[in-house]
XYZ file of C-alpha atoms in Angstrom:
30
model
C -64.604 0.003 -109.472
C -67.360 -2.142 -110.678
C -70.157 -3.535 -108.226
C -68.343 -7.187 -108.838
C -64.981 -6.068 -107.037
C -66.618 -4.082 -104.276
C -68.861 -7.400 -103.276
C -66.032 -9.670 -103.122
C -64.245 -7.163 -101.289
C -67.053 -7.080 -99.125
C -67.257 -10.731 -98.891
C -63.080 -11.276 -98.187
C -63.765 -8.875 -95.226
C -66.709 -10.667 -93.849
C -64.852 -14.087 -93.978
C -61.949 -12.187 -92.146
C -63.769 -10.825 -89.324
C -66.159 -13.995 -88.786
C -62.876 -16.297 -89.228
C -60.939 -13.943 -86.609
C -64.161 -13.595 -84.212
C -64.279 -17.490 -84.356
C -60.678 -18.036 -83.123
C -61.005 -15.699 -80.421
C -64.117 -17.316 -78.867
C -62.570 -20.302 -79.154
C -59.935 -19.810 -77.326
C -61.991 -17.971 -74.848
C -63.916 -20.868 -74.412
C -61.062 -23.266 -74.279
């Protein structure tokens, strides 16, 4: 794998978990 794939891999899985941890507080909240 070159260092290009593995960031955006890393990136895609950021996005995921911040977009998931998101949702769920805001339907905590709400």
């Amino acid at each position: 794998m070159r260092v290009r794939d593995v960031v955006i891999n890393i990136w895609l899985i950021l996005t995921i978990i911040l977009f998931l941890f998101l949702t769920f507080t805001g339907n905590k909240i709400t």
